[in-house]
Coordinates of C-alpha atoms in Angstrom, one line a residue:
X22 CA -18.9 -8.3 24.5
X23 CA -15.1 -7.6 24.1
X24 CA -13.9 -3.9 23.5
X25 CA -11.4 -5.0 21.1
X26 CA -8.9 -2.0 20.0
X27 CA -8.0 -1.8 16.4
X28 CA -5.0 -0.4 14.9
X29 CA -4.2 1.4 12.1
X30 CA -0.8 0.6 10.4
X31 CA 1.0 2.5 7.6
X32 CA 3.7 0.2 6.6
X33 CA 6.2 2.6 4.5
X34 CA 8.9 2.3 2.0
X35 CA 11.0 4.3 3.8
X36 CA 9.3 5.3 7.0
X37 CA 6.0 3.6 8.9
X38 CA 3.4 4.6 11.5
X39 CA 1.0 3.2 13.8
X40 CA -2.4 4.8 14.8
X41 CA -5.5 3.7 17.3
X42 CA -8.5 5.7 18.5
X43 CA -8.0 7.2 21.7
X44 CA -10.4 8.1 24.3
X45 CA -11.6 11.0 22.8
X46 CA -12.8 8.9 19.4
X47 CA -10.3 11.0 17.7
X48 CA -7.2 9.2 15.4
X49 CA -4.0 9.5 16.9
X50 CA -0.5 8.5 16.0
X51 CA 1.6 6.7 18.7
X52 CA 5.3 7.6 18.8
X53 CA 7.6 4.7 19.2
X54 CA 9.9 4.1 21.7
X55 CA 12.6 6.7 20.5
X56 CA 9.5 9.1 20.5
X57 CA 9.5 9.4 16.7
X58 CA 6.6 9.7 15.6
X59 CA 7.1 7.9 12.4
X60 CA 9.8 4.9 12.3
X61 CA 11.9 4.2 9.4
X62 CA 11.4 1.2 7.8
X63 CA 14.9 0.1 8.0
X64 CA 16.0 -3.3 9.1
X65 CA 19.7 -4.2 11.0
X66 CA 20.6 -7.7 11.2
X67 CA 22.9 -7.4 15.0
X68 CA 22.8 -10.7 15.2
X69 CA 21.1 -13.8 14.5
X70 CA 19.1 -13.7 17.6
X71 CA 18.2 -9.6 17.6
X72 CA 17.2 -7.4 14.8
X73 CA 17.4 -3.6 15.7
X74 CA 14.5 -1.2 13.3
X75 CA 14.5 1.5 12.8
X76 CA 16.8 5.4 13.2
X77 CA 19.9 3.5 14.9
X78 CA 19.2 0.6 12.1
X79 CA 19.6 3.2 9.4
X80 CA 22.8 4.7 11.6
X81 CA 24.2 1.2 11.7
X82 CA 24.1 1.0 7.8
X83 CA 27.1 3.3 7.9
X84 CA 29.8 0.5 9.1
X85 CA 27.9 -2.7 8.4
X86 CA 25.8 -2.0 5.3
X87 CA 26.3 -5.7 4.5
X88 CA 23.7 -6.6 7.2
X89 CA 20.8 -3.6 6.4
X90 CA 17.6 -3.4 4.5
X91 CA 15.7 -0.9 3.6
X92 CA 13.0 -0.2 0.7
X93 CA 11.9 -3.9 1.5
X94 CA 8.2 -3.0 0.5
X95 CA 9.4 -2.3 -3.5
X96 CA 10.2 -6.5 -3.1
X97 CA 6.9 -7.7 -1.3
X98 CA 5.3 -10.4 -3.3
X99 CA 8.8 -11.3 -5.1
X100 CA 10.8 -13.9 -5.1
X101 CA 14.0 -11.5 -4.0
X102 CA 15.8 -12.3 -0.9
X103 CA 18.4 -10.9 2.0
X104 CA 20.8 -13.5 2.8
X105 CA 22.2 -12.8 6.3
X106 CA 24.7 -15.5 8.1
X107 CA 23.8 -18.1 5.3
X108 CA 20.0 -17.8 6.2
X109 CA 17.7 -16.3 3.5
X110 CA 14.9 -14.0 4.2
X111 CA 11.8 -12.7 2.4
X112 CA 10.5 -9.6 2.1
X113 CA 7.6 -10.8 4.3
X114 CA 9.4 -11.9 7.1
X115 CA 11.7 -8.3 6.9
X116 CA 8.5 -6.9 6.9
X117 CA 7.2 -9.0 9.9
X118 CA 10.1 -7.3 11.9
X119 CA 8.7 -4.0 11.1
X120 CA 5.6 -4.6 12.1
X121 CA 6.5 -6.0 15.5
X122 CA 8.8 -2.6 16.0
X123 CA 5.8 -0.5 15.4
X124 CA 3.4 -3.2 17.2
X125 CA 5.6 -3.8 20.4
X126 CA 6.6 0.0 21.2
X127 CA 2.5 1.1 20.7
X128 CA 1.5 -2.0 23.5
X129 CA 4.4 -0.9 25.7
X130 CA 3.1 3.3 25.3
X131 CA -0.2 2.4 25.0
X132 CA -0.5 0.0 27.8
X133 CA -3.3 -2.5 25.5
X134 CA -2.3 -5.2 23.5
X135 CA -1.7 -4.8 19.8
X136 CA -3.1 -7.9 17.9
X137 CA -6.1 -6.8 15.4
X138 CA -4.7 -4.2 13.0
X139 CA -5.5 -2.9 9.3
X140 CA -2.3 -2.6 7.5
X141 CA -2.1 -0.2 4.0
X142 CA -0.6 -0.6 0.6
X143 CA -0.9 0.7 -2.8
X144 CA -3.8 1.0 -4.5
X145 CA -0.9 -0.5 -7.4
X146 CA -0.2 -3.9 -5.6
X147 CA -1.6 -6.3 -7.0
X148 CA -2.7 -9.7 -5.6
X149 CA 0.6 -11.2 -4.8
X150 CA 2.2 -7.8 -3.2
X151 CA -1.3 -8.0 -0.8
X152 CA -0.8 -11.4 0.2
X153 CA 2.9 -10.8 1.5
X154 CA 1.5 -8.1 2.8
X155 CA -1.0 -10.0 5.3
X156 CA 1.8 -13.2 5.5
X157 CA 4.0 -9.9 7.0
X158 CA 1.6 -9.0 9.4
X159 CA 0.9 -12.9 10.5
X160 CA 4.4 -13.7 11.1
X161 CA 4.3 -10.9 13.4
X162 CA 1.8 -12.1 15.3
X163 CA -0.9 -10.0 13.8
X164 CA -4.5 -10.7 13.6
X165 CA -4.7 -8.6 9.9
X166 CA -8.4 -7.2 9.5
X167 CA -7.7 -6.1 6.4
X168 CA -5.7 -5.0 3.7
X169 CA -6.4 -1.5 3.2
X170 CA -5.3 0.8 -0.3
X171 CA -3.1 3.8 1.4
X172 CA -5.5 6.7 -0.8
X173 CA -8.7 4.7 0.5
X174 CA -6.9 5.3 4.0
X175 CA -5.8 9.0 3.5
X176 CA -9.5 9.6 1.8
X177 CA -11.7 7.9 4.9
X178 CA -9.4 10.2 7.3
X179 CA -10.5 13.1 5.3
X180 CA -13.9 12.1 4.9
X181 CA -14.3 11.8 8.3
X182 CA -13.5 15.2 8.9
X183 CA -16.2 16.2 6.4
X184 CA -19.0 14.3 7.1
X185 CA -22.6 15.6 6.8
X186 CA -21.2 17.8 3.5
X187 CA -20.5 17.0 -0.1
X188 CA -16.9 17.4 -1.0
X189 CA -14.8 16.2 -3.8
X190 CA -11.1 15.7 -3.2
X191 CA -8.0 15.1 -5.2
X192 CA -5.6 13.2 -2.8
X193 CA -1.8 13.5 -4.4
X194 CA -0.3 10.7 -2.0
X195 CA 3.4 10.9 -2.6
X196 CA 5.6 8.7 -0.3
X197 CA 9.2 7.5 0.0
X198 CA 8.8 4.6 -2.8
X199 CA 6.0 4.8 -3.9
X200 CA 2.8 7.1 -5.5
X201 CA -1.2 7.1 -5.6
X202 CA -3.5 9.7 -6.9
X203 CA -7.0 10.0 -6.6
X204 CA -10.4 11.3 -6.4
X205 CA -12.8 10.8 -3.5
X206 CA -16.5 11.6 -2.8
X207 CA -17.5 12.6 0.5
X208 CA -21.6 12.5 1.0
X209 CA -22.9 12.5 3.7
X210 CA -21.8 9.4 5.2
X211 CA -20.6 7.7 2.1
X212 CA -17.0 7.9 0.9
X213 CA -16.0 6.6 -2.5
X214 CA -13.2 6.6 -3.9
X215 CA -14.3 7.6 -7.7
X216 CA -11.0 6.5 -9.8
X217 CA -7.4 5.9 -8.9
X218 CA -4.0 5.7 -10.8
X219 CA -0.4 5.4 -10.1
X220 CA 2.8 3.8 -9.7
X221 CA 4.0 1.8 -6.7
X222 CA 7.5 2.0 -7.8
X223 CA 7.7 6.0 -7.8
X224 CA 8.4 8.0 -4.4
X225 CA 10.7 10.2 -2.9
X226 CA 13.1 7.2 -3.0
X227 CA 13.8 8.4 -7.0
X228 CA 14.5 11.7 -6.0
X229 CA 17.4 10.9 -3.7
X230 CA 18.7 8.5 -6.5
X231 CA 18.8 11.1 -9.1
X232 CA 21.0 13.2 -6.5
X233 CA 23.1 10.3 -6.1
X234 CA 23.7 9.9 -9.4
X235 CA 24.6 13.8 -10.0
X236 CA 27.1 13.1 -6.9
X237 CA 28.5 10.5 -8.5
X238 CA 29.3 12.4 -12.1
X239 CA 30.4 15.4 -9.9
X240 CA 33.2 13.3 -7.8
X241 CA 34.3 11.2 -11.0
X242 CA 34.6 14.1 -13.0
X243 CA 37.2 15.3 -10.4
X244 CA 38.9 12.0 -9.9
X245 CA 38.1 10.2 -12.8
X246 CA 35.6 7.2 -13.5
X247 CA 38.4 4.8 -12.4
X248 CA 37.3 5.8 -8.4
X249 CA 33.9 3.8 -8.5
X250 CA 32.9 5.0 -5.3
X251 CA 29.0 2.7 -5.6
X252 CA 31.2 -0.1 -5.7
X253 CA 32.0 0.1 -2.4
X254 CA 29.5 -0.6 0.3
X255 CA 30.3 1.7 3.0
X256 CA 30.9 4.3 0.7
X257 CA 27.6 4.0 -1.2
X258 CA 25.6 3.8 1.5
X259 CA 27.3 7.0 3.3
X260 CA 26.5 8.6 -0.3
X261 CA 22.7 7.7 0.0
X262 CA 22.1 9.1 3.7
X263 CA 24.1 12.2 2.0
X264 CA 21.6 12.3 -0.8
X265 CA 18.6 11.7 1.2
X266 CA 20.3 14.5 4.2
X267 CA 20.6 17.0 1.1
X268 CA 16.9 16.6 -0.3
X269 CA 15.7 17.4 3.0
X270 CA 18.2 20.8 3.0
X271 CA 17.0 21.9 -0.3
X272 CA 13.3 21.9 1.0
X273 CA 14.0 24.6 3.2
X274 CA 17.0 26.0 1.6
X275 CA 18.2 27.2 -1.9
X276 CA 21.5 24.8 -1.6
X277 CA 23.5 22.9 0.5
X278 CA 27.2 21.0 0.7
X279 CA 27.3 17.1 0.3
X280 CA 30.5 15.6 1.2
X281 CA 31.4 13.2 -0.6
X282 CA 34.2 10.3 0.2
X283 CA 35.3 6.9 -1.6
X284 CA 38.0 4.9 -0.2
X285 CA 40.7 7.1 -1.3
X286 CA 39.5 10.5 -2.5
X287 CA 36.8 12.8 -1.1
X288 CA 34.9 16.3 -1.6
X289 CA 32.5 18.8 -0.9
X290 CA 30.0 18.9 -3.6
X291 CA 27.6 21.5 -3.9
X292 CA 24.2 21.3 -5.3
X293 CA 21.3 23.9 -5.6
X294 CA 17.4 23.4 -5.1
X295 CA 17.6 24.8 -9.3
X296 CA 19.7 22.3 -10.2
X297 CA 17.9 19.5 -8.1
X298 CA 14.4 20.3 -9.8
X299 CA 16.2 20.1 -13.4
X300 CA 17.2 16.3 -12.0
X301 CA 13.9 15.0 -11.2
X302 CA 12.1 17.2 -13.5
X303 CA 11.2 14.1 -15.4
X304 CA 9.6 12.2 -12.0
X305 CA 7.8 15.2 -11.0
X306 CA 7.0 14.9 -14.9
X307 CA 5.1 11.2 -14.1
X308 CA 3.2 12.2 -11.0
X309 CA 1.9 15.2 -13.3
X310 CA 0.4 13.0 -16.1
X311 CA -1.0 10.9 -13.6
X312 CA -2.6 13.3 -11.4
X313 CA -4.2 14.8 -15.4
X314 CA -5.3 11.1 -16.4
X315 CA -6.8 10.6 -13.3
X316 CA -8.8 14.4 -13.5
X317 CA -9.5 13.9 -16.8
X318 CA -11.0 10.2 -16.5
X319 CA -13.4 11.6 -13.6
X320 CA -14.6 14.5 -15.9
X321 CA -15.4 12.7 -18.7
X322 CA -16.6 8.8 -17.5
X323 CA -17.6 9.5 -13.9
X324 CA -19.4 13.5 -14.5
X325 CA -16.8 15.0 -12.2
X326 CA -16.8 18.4 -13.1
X327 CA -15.9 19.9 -9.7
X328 CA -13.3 19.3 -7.2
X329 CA -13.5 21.3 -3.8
X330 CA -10.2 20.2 -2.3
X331 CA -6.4 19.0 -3.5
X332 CA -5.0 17.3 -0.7
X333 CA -1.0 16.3 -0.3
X334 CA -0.2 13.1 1.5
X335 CA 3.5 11.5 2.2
X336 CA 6.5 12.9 3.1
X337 CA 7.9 13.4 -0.4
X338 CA 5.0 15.9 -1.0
X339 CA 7.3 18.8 1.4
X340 CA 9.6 19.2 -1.8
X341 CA 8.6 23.0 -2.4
X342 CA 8.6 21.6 -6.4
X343 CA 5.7 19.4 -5.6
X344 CA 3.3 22.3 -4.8
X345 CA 4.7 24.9 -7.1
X346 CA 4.4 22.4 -10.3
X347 CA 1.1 21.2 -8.9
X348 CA -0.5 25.2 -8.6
X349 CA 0.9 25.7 -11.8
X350 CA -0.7 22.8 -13.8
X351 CA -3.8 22.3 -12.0
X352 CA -5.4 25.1 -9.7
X353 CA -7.0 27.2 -11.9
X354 CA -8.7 24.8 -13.6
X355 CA -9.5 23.3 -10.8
X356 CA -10.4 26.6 -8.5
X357 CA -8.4 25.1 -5.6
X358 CA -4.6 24.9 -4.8
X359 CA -3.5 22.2 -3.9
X360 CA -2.5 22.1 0.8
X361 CA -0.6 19.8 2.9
X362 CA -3.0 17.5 4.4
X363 CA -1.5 15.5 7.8
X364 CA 1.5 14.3 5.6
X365 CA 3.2 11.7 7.5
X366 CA 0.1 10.8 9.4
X367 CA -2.8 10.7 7.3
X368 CA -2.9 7.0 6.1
X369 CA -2.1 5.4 9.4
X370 CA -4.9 7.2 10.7
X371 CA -7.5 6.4 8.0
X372 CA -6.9 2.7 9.1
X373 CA -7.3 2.8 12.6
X374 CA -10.2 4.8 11.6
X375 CA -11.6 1.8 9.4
X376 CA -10.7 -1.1 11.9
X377 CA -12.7 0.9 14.6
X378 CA -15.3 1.2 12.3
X379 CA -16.1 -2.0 11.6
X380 CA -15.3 -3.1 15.2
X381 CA -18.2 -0.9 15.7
X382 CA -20.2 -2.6 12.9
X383 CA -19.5 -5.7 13.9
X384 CA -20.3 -5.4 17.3
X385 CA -23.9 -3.4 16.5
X386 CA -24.6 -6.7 14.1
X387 CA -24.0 -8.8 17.7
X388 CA -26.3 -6.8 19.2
X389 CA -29.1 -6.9 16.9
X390 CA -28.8 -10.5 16.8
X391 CA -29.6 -10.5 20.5
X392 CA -32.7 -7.9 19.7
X393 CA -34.2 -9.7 16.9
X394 CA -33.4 -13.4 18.2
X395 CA -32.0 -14.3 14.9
X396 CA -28.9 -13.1 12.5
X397 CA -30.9 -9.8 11.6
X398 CA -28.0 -7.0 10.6
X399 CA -28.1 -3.9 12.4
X400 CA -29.1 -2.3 9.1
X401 CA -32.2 -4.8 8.7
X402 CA -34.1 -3.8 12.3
X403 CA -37.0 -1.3 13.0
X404 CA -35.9 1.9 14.2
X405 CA -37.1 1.1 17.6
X406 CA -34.9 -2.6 17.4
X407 CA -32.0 -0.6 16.4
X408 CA -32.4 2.1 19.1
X409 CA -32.2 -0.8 21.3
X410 CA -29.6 -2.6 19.8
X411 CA -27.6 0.7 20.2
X412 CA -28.0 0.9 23.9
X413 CA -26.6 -2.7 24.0
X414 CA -23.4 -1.8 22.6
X415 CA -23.5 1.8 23.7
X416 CA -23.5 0.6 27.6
X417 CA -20.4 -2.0 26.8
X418 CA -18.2 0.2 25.0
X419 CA -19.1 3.9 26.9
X420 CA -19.8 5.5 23.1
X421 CA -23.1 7.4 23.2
X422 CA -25.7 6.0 20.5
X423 CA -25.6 9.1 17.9
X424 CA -21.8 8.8 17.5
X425 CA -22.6 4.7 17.3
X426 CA -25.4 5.2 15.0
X427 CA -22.8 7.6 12.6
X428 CA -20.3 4.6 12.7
X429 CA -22.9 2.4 11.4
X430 CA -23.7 4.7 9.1
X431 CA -20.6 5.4 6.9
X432 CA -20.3 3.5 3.6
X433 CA -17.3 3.0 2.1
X434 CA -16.5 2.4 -1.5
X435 CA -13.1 1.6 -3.6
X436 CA -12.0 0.6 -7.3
X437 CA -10.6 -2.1 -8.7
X438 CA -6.8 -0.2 -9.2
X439 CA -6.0 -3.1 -12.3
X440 CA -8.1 -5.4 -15.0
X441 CA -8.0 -8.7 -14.5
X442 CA -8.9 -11.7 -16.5
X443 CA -7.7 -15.1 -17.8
X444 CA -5.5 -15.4 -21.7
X445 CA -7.3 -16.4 -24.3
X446 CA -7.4 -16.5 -28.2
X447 CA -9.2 -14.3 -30.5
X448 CA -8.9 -14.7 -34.5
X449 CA -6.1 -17.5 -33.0
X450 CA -3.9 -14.7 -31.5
X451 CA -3.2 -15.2 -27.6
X452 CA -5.3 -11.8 -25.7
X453 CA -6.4 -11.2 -22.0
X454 CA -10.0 -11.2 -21.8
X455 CA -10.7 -8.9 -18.5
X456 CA -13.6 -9.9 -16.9
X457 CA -13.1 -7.0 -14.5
X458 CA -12.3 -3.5 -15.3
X459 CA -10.1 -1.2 -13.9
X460 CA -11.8 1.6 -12.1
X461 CA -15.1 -0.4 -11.6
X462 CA -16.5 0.0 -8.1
X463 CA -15.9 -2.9 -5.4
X464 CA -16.9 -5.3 -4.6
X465 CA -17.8 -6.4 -8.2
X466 CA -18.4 -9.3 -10.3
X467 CA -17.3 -10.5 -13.5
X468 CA -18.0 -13.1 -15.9
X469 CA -17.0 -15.2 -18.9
X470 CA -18.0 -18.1 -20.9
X471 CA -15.6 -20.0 -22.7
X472 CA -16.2 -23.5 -24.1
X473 CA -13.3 -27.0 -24.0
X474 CA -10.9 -27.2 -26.8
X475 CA -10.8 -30.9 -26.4
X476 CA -12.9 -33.9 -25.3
X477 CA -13.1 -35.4 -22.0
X478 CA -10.4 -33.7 -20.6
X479 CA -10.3 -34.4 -16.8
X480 CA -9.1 -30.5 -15.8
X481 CA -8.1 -27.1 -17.2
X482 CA -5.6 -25.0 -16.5
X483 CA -6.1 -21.5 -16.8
X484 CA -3.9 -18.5 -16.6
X485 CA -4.8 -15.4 -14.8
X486 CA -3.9 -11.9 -15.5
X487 CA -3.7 -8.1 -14.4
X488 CA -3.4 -5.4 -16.6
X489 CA -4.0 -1.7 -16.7
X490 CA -6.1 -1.6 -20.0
X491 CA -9.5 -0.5 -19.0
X492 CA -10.8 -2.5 -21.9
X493 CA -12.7 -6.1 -22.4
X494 CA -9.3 -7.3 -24.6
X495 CA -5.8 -6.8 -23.6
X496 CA -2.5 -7.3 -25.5
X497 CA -0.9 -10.8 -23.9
X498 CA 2.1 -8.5 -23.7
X499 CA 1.0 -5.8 -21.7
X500 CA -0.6 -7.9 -18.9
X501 CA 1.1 -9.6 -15.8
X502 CA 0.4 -13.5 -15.2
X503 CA -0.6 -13.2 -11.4
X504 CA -1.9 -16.8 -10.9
X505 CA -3.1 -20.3 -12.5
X506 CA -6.5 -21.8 -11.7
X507 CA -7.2 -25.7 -12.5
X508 CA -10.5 -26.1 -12.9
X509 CA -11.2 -29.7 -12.6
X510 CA -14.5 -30.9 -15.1
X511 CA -16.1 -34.2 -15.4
X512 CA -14.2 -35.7 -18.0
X513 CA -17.3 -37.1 -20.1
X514 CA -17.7 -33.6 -21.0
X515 CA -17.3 -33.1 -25.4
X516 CA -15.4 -30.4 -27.2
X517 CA -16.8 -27.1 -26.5
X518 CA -18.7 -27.7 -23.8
X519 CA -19.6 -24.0 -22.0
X520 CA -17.8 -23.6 -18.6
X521 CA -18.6 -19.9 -17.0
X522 CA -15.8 -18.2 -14.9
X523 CA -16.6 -16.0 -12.6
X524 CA -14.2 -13.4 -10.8
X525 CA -15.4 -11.5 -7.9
X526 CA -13.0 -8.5 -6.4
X527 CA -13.8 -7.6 -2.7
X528 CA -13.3 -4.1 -1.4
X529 CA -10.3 -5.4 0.2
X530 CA -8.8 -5.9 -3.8
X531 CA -8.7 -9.9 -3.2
X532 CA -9.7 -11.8 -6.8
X533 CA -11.5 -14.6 -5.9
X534 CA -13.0 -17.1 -8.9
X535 CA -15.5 -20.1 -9.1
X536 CA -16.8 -21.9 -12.5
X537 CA -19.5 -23.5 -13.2
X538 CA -20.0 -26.0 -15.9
X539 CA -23.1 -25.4 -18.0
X540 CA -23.4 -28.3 -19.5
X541 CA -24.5 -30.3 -16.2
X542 CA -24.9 -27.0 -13.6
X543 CA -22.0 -28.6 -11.7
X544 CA -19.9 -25.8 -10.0
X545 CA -16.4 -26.8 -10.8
X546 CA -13.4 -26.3 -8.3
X547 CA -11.7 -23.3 -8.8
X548 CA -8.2 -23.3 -6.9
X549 CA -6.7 -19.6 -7.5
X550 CA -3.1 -19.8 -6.6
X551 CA -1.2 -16.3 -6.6
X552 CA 2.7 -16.5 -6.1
X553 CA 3.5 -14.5 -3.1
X554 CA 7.3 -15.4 -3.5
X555 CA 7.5 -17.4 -0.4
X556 CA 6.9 -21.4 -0.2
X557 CA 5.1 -22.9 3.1
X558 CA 8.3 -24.1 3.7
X559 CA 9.6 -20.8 4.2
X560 CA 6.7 -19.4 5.9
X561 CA 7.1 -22.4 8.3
X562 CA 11.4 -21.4 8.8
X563 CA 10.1 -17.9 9.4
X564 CA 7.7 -18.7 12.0
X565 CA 10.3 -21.1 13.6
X566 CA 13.2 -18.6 13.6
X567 CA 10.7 -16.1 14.9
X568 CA 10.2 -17.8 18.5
X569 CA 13.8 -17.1 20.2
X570 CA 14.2 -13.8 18.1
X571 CA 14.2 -10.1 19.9
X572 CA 13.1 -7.0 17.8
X573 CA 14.2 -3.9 19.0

């Protein structure tokens, strides 16, 4: 039996990390080959032939701004694109050079080669944003176990550490672009997330925008709106790293100087930690109703009455306003304040934790199949089969049986983070009928019968659609066409003939959809296409350019 090694990946908006299990069965971050310990996601086109990621990426954006990208994971699953020498390139394959960074520096460290890996994302992205997420991870020669929502990651790595105990966390995950709260279960070896919200376009990225913008209306108000200083590459990009420099001051200082240069004029502007909180009051404003809609939906639909911790995740959480408004709204309702929890690290290592635990799984399934003699689970033997079965896999792998028997043990549950369901008319006005709810529990299934509008019609087309209405009907307007399904029908079929769809979402957030046509009992072909905002011809460019090319 192979002792395959899983990783866990956190690919950032602004910074990423890569995790395995070490030898001591404990999650650990591995530094890359600058011995960072988290590498930021930033992307420098050198050449044709070699892409540099990374700090002296970020550095190079100073003189060549022209060839750098950065916040790439705000585009995945769009149809945006970098155009570089006269060659156009997706978010996925940007992202691809990411993940071979992080994947490349942890097999040269680590001394084991990086293949099978569980890469995160918001709970927010929806189907297409998932699917560039895996294509990333394939075109960097990645064997993708799964897809895995950053809170479900940040909540299993906490879980983990409270096994055998009942605890109810709020997780407040905010990262460089983006933002997730939510509520997990921990008992005993189940771990569910209980209800999720957020906004995958919200992060720490916002807050160095707004300072920007201040910057901006500072130097133009001594030089007059003539000097455009954005408008210039070089200079807006210096004026970003500025902002982003003076965030980081005013976390552990009450102000700082920010110098600030266009083309022909420059200055020292100052700004206070005061007058930065009045800038982003309104963000920290978002995260706040958020993190109450998500508390409140807990108390009153799911009986959550207590919460024993309130956890920060991601970087952006250090912002000494992020605690203080949080302690302010929530603790003494809640009886807890709210504590730093692994901030950098804590998502990366929730997903190694995951791939290793269904390695585990997987491998305790092989061996029961060799106990039993047929394709019995590990869950479905005698405890005396199962002891057995553990000794199998315990003697390959050198774990001892009680830690084995744990893996195989913990459950873990997510929710569907959006509604989804297919347009359709009610009283002759166009709706969304969601056939799955937000917040329900995964994997779950959901069904609707709707009947032909026309005689022997050979196929139908139907549209497919996420919202976040937690309701069976949803304005046309508020949802987000994610897909079209042709169902093909036999065409003898009359006028309102009954054809039940069914979407099923797997824990992984995947929709996937079958019909059946009642009429006859036929199952009819269901082909669910998302738009991932990259065509095979594309993918196939990507892979080819991909052979002679050097990431560094």
């Amino acid at each position: 039996m192979e002792n395959k090694k899983v990783y866990g990946i956190d690919l950032g908006t602004t910074y990423s990390a890569i995790a395995h299990i070490n030898e001591y069965n404990q999650a650990e971050i591995i530094p890359n080959s600058d011995n960072e310990r988290i590498t930021p996601s930033v992307v420098f086109f050198e050449s044709p032939d070699n892409i540099v990621v990374g700090s002296i990426a970020k550095e190079s954006a100073k003189t060549d701004p022209e060839k750098v990208v950065e916040f790439v994971k705000r585009q995945m699953g769009t149809d945006w694109t970098f155009t570089y020498q006269d060659v156009n390139y997706r978010p996925q394959e940007i992202s691809s050079y990411i993940l071979r960074r992080l994947a490349g520096d942890a097999q040269k460290i680590g001394g084991h080669e990086v293949h099978d890996v569980v890469i995160t994302c918001p709970a927010y992205f929806g189907d297409a944003e998932r699917d560039a997420t895996r294509l990333a991870g394939q075109l960097a020669g990645l064997n993708v176990i799964q897809i895995l929502d950053e809170p479900a990651a940040a909540a299993l790595f906490y879980g983990m550490n409270n096994i055998g105990e009942r605890s109810v966390a709020l997780i407040y995950d905010l990262g460089g672009g983006t933002f997730d709260v939510s509520l997990v279960c921990v008992d005993n070896n189940e771990i569910a997330i209980i209800c999720t919200d957020g906004d995958h376009r919200l992060g720490g990225k916002d807050w160095d925008d707004a300072i920007v913008n201040y910057l901006v209306s500072e130097f133009e108000s001594q030089f007059g709106a003539e000097d455009k200083i954005l408008e210039d590459q070089e200079s807006s990009y210096n004026l970003r790293l500025e902002a982003e420099r003076a965030k980081q001051t005013l976390t552990l200082r009450e102000k700082c100087t920010v110098r600030v240069a266009s083309l022909t004029n420059r200055a020292n502007i100052e700004i206070t930690r005061e007058n930065f909180e009045n800038l982003t009051r309104n963000l920290l404003d978002r995260t706040v109703d958020f993190t109450r809609s998500v508390i409140e939906y807990a108390r009153t639909q799911k009986g959550v009455d207590k919460i024993d911790a309130f956890l920060l995740v991601g970087g952006s959480t250090r912002m000494p306003m992020i605690a203080r408004r949080l302690s302010e709204e929530f603790a003494a309702s809640l009886g807890c304040e709210p504590k730093a929890f692994e901030v950098d690290e804590a998502v990366a290592k929730g997903a190694a934790l995951y791939g290793h635990i269904q390695t585990l799984k997987v491998k305790l399934d092989d061996a029961a199949e060799q106990v039993s003699g047929d394709n019995a689970s590990f869950a479905e033997l005698s405890e005396e089969d199962q002891r057995s079965a553990l000794d199998i896999v315990s003697a390959e792998s050198g774990l001892e049986p009680d830690y084995l028997l744990e893996a195989a043990s913990v459950a873990i549950t997510t929710v569907a983070t959006k509604s989804y369901g297919i347009r359709a008319k009610k009283g002759g006005v166009p709706i969304v009928r969601n056939l799955v709810l937000r917040q329900t529990p995964t994997p779950t299934v959901g069904e609707f019968v709707f009947h032909t509008e026309t005689a022997d019609a050979s196929f139908i087309e139907l549209r497919v659609f996420s919202n976040n209405i937690p309701e069976a009907d949803a304005p046309l307007e508020d949802s987000e066409e994610i897909g079209v399904t042709s169902l093909e029908v036999p065409s003898e079929l009359p006028a309102g003939a009954p054809i039940r769809v069914k979407f099923t979402i797997s824990t992984e957030g995947a929709l996937q959809m079958e019909a059946t046509d009642l009429t006859t009992g036929a199952n009819v072909q269901a082909n669910f296409v998302a738009d991932v905002g990259m065509s095979q011809e594309e993918i196939n460019d990507a892979v080819e350019r991909s052979h002679d090319l050097v990431v560094e």
